[in-house]
Short mmCIF file of C-alpha atoms and ligand atoms in Angstrom, two decimals:
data_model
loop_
_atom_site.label_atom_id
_atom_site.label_comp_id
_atom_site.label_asym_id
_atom_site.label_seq_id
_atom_site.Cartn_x
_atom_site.Cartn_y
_atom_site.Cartn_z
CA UNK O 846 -130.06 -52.53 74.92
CA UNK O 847 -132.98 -53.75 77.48
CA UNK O 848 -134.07 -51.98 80.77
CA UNK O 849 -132.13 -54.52 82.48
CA UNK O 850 -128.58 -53.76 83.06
CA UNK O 851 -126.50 -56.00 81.12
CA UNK O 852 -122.62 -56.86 81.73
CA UNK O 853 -120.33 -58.45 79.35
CA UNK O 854 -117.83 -61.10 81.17
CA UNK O 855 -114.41 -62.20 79.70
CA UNK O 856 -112.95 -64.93 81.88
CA UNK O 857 -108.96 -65.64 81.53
CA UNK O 858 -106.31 -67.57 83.17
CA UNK O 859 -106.31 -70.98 84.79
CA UNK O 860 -109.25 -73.15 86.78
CA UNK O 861 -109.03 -70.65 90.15
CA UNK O 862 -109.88 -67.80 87.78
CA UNK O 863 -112.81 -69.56 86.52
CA UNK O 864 -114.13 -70.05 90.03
CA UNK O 865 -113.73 -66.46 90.51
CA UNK O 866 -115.49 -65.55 87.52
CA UNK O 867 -118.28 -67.87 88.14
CA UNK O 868 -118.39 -66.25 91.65
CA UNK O 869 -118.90 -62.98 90.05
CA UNK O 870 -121.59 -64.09 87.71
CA UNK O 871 -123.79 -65.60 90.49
CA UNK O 872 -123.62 -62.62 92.27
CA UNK O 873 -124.49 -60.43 89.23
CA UNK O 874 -127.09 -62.50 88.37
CA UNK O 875 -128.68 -63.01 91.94
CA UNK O 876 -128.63 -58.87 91.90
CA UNK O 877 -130.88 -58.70 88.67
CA UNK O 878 -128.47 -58.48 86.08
CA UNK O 879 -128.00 -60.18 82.69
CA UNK O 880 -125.14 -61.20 81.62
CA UNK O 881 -124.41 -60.89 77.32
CA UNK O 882 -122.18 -62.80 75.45
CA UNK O 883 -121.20 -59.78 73.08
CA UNK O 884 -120.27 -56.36 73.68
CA UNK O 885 -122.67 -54.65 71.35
CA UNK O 886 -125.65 -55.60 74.28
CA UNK O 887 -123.70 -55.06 77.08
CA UNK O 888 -123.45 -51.61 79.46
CA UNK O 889 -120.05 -52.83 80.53
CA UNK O 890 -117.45 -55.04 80.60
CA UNK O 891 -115.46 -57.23 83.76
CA UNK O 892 -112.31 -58.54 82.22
CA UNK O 893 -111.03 -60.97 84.69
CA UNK O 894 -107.51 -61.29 84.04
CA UNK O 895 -104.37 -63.86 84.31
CA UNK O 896 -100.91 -62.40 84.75
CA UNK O 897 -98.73 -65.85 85.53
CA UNK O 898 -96.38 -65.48 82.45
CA UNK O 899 -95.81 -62.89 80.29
CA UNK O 900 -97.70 -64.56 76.90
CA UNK O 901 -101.00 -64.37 79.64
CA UNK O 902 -100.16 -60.41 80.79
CA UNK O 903 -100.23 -60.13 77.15
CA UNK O 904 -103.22 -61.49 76.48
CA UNK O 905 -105.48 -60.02 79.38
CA UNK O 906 -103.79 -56.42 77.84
CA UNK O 907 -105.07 -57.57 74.76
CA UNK O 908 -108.39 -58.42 75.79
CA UNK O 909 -108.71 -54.77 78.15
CA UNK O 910 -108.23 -53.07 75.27
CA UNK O 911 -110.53 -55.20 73.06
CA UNK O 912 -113.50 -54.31 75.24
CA UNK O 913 -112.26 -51.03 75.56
CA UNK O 914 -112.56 -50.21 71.75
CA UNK O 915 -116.08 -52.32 71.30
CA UNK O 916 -117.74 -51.57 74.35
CA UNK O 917 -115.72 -48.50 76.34
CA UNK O 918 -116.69 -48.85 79.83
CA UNK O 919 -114.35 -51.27 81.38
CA UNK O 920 -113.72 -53.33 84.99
CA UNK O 921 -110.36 -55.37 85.18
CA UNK O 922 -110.53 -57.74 87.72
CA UNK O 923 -108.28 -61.04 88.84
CA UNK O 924 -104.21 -61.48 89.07
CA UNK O 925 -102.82 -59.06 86.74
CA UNK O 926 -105.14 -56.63 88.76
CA UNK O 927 -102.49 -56.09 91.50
CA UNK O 928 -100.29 -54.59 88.45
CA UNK O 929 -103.05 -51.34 88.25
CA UNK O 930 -99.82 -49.07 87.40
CA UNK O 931 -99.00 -51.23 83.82
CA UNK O 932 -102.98 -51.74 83.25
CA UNK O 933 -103.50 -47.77 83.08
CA UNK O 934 -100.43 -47.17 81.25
CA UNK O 935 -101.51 -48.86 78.49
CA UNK O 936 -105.43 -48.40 79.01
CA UNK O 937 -106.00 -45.35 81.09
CA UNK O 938 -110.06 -45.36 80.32
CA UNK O 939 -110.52 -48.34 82.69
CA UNK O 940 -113.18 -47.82 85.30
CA UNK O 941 -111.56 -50.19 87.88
CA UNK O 942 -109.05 -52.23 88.20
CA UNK O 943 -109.38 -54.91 91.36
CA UNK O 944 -107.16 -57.71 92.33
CA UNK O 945 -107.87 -61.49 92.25
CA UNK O 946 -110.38 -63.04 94.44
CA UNK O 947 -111.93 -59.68 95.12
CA UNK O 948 -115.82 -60.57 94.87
CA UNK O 949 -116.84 -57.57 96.70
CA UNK O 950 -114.60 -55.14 94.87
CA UNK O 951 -115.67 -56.05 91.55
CA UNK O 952 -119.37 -56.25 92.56
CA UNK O 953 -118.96 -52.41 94.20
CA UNK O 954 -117.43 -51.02 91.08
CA UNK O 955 -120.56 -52.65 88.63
CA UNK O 956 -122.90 -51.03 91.24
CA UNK O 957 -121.11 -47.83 90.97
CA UNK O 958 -120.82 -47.65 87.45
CA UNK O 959 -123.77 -49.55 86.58
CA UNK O 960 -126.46 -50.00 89.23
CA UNK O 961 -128.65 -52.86 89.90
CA UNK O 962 -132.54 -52.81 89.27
CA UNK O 963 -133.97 -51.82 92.80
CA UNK O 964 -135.90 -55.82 92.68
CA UNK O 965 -133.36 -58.36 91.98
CA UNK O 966 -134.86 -61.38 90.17
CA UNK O 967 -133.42 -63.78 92.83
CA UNK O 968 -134.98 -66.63 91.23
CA UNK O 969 -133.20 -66.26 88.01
CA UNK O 970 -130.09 -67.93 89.68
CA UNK O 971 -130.37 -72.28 90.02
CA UNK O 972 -129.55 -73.18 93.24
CA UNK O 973 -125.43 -74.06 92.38
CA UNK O 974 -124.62 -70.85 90.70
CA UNK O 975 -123.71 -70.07 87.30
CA UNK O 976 -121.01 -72.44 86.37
CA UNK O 977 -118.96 -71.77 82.86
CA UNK O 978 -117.83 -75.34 82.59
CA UNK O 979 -120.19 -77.85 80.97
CA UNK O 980 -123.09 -79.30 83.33
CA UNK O 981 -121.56 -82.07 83.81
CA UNK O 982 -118.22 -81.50 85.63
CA UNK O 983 -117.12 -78.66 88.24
CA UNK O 984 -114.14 -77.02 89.50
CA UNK O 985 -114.55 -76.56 93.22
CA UNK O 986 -112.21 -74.00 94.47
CA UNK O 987 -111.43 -74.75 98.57
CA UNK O 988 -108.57 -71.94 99.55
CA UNK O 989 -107.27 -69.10 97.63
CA UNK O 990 -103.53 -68.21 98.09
CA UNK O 991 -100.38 -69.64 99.22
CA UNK O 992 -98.14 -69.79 102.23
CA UNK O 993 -95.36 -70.87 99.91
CA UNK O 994 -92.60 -69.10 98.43
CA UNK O 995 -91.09 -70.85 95.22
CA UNK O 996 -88.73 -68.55 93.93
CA UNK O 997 -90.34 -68.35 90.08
CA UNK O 998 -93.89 -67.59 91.18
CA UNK O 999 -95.39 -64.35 91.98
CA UNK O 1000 -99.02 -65.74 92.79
CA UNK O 1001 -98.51 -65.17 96.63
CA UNK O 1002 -98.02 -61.88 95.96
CA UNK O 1003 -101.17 -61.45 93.70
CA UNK O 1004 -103.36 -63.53 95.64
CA UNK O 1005 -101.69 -63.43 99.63
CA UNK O 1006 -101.09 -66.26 101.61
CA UNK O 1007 -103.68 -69.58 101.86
CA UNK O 1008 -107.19 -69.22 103.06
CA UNK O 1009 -109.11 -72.05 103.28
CA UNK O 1010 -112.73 -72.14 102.83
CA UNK O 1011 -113.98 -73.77 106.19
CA UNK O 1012 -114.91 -77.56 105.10
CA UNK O 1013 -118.83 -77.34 105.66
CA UNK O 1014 -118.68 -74.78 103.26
CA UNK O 1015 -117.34 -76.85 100.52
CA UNK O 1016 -118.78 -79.56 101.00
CA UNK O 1017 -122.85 -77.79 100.99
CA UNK O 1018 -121.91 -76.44 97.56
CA UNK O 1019 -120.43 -79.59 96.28
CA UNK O 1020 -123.62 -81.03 97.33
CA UNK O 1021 -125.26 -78.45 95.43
CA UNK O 1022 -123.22 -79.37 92.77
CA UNK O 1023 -123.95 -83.03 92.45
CA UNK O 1024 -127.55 -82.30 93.14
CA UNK O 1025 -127.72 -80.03 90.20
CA UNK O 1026 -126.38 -83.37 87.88
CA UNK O 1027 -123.28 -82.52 87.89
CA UNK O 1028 -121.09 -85.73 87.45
CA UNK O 1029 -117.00 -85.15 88.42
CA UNK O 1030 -116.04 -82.43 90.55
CA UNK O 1031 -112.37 -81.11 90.13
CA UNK O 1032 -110.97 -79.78 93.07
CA UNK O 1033 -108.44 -76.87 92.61
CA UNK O 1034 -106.34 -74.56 94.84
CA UNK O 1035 -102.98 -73.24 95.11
CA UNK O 1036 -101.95 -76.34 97.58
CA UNK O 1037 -104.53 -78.48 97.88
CA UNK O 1038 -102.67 -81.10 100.62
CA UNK O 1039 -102.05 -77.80 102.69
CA UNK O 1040 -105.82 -77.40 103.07
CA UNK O 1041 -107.15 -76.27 106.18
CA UNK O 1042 -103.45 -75.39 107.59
CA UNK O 1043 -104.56 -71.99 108.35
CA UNK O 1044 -107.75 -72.67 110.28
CA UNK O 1045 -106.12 -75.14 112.64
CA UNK O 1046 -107.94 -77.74 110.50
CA UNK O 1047 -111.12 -76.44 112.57
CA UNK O 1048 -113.91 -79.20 112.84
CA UNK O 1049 -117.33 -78.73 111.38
CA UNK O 1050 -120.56 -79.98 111.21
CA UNK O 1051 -121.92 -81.57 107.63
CA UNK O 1052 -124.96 -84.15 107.56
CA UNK O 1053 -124.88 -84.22 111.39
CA UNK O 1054 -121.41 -85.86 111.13
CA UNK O 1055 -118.24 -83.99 112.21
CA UNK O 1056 -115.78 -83.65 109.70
CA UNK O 1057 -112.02 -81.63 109.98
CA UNK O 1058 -111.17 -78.73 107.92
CA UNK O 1059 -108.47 -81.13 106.46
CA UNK O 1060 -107.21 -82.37 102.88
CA UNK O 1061 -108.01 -85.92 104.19
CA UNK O 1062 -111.29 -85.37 105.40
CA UNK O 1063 -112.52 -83.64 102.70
CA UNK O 1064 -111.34 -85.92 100.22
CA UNK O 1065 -113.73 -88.65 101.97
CA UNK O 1066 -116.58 -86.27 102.95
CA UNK O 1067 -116.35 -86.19 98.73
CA UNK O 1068 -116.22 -89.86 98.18
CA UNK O 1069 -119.75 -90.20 100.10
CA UNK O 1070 -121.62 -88.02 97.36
CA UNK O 1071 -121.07 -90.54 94.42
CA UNK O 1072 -119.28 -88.77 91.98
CA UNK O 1073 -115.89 -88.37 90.21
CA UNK O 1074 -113.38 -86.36 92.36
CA UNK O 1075 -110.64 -85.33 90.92
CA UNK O 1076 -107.48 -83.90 93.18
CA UNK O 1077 -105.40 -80.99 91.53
CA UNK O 1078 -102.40 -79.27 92.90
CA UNK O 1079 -101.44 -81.81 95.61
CA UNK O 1080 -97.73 -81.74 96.84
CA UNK O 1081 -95.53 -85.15 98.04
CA UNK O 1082 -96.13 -84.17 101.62
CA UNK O 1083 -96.44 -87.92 103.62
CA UNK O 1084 -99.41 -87.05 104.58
CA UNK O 1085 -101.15 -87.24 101.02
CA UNK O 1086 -100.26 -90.87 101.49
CA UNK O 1087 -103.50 -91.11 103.61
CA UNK O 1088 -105.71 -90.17 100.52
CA UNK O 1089 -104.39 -93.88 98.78
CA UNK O 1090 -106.53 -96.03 99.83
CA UNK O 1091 -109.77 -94.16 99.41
CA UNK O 1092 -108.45 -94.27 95.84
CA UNK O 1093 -107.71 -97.80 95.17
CA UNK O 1094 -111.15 -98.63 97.01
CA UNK O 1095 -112.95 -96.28 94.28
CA UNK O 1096 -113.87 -93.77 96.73
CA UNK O 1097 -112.36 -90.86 94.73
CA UNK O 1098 -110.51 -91.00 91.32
CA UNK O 1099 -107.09 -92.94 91.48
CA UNK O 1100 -105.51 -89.61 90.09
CA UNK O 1101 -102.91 -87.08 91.59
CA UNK O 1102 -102.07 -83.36 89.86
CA UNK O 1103 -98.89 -83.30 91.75
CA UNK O 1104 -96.20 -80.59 90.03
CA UNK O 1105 -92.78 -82.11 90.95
CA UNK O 1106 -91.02 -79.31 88.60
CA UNK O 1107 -87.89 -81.28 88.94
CA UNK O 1108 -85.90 -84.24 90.40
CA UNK O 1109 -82.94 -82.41 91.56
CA UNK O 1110 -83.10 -81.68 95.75
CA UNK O 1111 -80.24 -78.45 94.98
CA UNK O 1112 -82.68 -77.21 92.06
CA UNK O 1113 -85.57 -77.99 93.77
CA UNK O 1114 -83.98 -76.00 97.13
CA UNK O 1115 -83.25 -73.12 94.83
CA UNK O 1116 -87.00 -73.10 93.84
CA UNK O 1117 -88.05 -72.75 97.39
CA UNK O 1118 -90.26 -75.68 96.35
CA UNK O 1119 -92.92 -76.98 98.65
CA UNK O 1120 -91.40 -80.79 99.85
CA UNK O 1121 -88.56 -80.50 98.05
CA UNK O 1122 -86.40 -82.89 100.79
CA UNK O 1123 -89.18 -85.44 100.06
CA UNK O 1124 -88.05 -89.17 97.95
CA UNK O 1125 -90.56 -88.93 94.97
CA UNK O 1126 -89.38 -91.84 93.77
CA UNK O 1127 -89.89 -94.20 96.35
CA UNK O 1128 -92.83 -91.91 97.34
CA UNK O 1129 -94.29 -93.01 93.69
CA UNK O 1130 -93.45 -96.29 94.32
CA UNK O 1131 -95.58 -97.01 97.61
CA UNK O 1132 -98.46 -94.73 96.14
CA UNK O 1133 -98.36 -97.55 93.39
CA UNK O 1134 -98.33 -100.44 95.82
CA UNK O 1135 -101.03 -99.34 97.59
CA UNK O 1136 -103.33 -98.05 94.39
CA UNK O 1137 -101.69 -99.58 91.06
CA UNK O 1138 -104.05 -98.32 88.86
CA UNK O 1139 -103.21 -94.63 89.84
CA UNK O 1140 -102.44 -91.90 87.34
CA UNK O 1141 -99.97 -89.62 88.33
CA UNK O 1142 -100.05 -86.37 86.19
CA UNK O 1143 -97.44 -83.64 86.76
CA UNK O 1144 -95.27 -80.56 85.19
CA UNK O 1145 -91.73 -79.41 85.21
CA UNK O 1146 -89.38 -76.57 84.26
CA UNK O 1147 -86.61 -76.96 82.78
CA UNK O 1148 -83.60 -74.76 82.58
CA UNK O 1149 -84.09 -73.28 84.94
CA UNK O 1150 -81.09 -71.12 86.62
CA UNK O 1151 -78.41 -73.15 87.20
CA UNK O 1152 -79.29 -75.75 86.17
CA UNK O 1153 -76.31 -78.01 84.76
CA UNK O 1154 -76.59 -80.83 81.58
CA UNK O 1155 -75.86 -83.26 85.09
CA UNK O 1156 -79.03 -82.11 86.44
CA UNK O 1157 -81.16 -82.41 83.31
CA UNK O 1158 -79.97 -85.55 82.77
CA UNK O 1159 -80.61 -86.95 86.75
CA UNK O 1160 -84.02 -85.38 85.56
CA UNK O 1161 -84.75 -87.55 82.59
CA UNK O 1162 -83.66 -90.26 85.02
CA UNK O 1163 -86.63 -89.98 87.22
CA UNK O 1164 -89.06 -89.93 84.55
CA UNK O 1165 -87.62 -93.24 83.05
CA UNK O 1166 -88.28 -94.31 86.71
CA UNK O 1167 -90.99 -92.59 87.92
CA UNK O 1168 -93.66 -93.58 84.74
CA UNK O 1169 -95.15 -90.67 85.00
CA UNK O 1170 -98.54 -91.22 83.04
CA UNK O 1171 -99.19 -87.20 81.67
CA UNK O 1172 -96.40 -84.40 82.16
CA UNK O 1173 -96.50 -81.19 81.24
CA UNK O 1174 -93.03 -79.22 80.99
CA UNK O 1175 -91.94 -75.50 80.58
CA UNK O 1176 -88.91 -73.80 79.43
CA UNK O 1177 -88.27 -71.70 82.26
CA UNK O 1178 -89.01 -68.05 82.07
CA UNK O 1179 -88.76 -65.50 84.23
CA UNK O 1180 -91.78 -63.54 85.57
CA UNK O 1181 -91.73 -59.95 86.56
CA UNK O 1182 -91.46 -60.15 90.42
CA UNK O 1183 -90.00 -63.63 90.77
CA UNK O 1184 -87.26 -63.71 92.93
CA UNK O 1185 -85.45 -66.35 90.75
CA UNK O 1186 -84.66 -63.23 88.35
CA UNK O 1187 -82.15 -62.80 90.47
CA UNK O 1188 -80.37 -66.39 90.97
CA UNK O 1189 -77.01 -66.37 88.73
CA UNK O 1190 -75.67 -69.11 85.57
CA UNK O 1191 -78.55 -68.32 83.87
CA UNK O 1192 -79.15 -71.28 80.88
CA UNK O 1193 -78.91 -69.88 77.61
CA UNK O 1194 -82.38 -69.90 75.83
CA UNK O 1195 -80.96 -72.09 73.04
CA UNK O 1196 -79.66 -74.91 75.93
CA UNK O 1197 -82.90 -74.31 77.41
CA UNK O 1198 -84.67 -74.85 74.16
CA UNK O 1199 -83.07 -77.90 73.32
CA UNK O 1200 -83.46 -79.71 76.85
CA UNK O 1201 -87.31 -78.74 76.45
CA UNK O 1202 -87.23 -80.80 73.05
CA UNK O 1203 -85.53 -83.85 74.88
CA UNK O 1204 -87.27 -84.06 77.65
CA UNK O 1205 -90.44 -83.46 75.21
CA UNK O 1206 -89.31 -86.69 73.16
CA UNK O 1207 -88.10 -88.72 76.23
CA UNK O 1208 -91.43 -88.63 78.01
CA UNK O 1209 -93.65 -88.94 75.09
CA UNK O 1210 -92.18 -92.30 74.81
CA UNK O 1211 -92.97 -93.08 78.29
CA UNK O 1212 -96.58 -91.63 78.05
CA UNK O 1213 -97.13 -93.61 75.09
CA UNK O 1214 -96.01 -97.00 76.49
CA UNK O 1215 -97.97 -96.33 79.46
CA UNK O 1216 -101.42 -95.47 77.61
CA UNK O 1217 -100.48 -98.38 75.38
CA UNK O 1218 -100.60 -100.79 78.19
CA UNK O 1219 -104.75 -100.10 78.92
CA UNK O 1220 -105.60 -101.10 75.39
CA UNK O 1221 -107.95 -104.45 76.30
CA UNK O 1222 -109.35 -102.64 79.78
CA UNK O 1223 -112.48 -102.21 80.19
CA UNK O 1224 -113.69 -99.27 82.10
CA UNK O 1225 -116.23 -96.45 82.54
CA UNK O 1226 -115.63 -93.41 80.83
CA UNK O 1227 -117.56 -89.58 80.88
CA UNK O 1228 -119.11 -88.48 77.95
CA UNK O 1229 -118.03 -84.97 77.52
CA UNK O 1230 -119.50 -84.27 73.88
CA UNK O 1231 -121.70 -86.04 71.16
CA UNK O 1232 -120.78 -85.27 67.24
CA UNK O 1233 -121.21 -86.52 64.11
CA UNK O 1234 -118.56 -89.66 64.25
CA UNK O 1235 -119.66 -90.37 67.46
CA UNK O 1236 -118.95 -89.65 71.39
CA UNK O 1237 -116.17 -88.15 73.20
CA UNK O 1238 -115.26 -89.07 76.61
CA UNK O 1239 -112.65 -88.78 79.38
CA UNK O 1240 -111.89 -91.69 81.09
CA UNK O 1241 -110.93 -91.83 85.28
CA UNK O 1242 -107.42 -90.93 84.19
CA UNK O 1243 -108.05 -87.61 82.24
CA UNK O 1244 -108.70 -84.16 83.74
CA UNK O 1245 -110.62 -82.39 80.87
CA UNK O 1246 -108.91 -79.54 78.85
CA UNK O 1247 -105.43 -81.08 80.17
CA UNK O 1248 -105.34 -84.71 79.82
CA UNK O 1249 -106.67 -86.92 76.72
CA UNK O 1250 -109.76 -88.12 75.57
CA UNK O 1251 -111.36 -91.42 74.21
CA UNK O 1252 -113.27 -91.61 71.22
CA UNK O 1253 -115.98 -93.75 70.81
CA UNK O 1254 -116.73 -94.57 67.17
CA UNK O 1255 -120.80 -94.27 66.18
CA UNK O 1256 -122.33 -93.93 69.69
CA UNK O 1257 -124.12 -90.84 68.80
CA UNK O 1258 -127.15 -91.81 71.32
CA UNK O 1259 -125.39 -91.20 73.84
CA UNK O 1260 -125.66 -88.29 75.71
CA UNK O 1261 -123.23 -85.73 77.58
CA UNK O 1262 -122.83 -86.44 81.21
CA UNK O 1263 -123.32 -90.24 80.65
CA UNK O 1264 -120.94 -92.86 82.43
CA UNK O 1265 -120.30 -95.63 79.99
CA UNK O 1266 -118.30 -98.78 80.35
CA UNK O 1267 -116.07 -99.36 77.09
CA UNK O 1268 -113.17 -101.61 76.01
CA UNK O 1269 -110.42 -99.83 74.94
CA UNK O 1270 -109.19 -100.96 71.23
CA UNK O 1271 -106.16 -98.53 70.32
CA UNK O 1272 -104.24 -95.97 71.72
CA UNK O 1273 -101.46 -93.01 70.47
CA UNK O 1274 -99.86 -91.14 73.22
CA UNK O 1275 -102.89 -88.73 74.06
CA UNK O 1276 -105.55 -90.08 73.39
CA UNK O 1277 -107.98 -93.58 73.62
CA UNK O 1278 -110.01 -95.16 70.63
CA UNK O 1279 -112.85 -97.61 72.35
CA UNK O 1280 -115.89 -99.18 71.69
CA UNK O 1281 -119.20 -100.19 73.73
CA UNK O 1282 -119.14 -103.36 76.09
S1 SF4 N 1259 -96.81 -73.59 95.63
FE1 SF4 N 1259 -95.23 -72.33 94.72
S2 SF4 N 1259 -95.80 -72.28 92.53
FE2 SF4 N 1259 -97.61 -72.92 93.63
S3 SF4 N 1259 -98.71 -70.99 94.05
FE3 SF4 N 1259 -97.46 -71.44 95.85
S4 SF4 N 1259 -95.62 -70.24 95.50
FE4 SF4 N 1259 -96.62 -70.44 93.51
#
């Protein structure tokens, strides 16, 4: 081990938690420390952990005690933080535990158990922070928290109700961001369209022009920095109608992350879900009239309590209607905490199994068709990676990690974080095969 203190970082869970831990490492590094890859060179460990279902609590408990055994001194940080009790049950050596989106907390306990050198070596950070996605793209994280209440989710009461990050803020670092090369910039929350709710959608100053504290605004304070934005975790609300146009004039990416989790208003009542009164379907429909080439990506739960074969079916309804171009779907399980534990007719894991498998099947078709019907387009794509065979990119209708990719045969000069315009040639129901134009 160096003079230098040295701290070993695992980063779990979803794209917030990955803002959090790069949060953590820019602060670590601006104080002076490095930051080691194994545990052999570090002088401690940050696990920042995920507790949304139980195969994630399971894995961050996992993880705790891998560090524990290889390295021994131990900080356990992020959502499965605010369950300390079941952390030092099973792992009563760790140093710390802190909850999410505790910066502060996390950085106090390193400087108790590990202090900093007395002069930082400020100059070791670049300007954006240390980001652990490639160069090229970004998550931006604008609020932590949620001021809703859906009766399977326990993330409000890991992470509190919504704070928004006031606008100017967001917007300076996505500057950074873009300055720095980066080329898309995903923007994640818990509710994006409710950003800025909390601060009275409080008006600030950016590039002497004064822009709201607003999910509008921001969206086309974005637009003006040239880059691919991508919107994650919007809700139907009416007013995410207003972000439409900026996307069929090219202003941000004609793409929505919008979790519907079902079609049914009584199941969708007993899930406490955000907009649940709202008409998807004819929502869908105008968002298409207005911006046709739009992707719409989303996720669902089935069987969940109560839920009756009527309902599932009604559900496979909307997505022969809705065309929904990427869905993701869950057998529902319940999470320690969730009030839905306690609704009643709970669907028997085998029913619930078996409506997972057809609505699987029934939308793969649909996804298919749809990814089918862009073979012959030209359009730009990302290059996320250059190997052997050639380069793989993400075109304006994939998020990476979540969506599909398109494979370009032989380009092998390309390089990451090029746009390219290709023709599409072939497609399966992920993925894209394309060539050059
Ligand atoms: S909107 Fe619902 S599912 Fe999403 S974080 Fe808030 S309470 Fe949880």
């Amino acid at each position: 081990m160096s003079n230098i203190p040295t701290v070993g970082f695992i980063s779990l869970g979803c794209p917030k938690a990955l803002v959090d831990s790069e949060k953590i490492l820019t602060q670590l590094r601006s104080e002076g420390y490095s930051i080691s890859p194994n545990y052999q060179e570090a002088d401690l460990v940050v696990v920042n952990t995920c507790g949304f279902i139980d195969a994630a609590v399971a894995e961050s408990l996992d993880s705790i005690g891998e560090a524990l055994a290889e390295n021994g001194k131990v900080i356990v940080t992020g959502c499965l933080g605010a369950r300390e009790a079941e952390i030092r049950a099973r792992h009563p050596a760790v140093l710390k535990v802190t909850g999410a989106h505790a910066l502060e907390a996390v950085i106090a306990a390193v400087h108790e158990h590990l202090p900093p050198l007395h002069d930082p070596f400020t100059s070791l950070v670049p300007p954006q922070g240390i980001k652990l996605t490639p160069k090229h793209y970004a998550y931006i994280k604008i609020s932590e928290g949620c001021n809703h209440r859906c009766t399977f989710c326990i993330i409000p009461s890991m992470r509190g109700d919504l704070v928004s990050r006031p606008v100017a803020e967001v917007l300076y670092e996505a500057e950074r961001l873009a300055q720095a090369g980066v080329k898309e910039l995903l923007v994640v929350s818990q509710d994006t369209s409710a950003y800025g709710v909390d601060l009275g959608y409080v008006t600030q100053n950016w590039c002497g022009k004064p822009v709201k504290t607003r999910f509008f605004d921001l969206a086309a304070a974005l637009a003006e920095l040239g880059i691919w934005v991508r919107l994650h975790y919007v809700y139907p609300y009416p007013h995410v109608d207003e972000v439409i146009p900026l996307m069929a004039e090219g202003k941000i990416l004609p793409y929505l992350d919008i979790p519907f989790q079902h079609a049914s208003s009584r199941i969708l009542r007993l899930m406490k879900r955000p907009a649940a009164s709202e008409n998807n379907l004819e929502r869908i429909k105008a968002w298409r009239k207005v911006c046709p080439s739009i992707t719409l990506r989303s996720t669902f739960i089935v069987g969940f309590p109560g839920e009756t074969e009527q309902e599932f079916v009604g559900l496979l309804d909307f997505l022969t209607e809705a065309q929904l171009d990427r869905v993701g779907c869950f057998a529902y399980s319940p999470v320690k905490g969730a009030t839905a534990n306690g609704l009643p007719d709970p669907v028997p894991e085998a029913v619930k199994q078996e409506r997972l498998a057809r609505f699987m099947a029934h939308q793969a078709d649909i996804s298919a068709a749809r990814l089918q019907q862009r073979v012959g387009r030209v359009e730009t794509v990302l290059v996320d990676e250059v190997v052997a065979e050639g380069a793989v990119a993400r075109s304006r209708a994939d998020a990476p990690e979540i969506d599909g990719q398109v494979f370009i045969d032989g380009a092998t000069h390309l390089n990451v974080g090029d746009w390219v315009q290709v023709e599409f040639e072939e497609a399966d129901e992920h993925d894209l095969w394309a060539h050059l134009v």
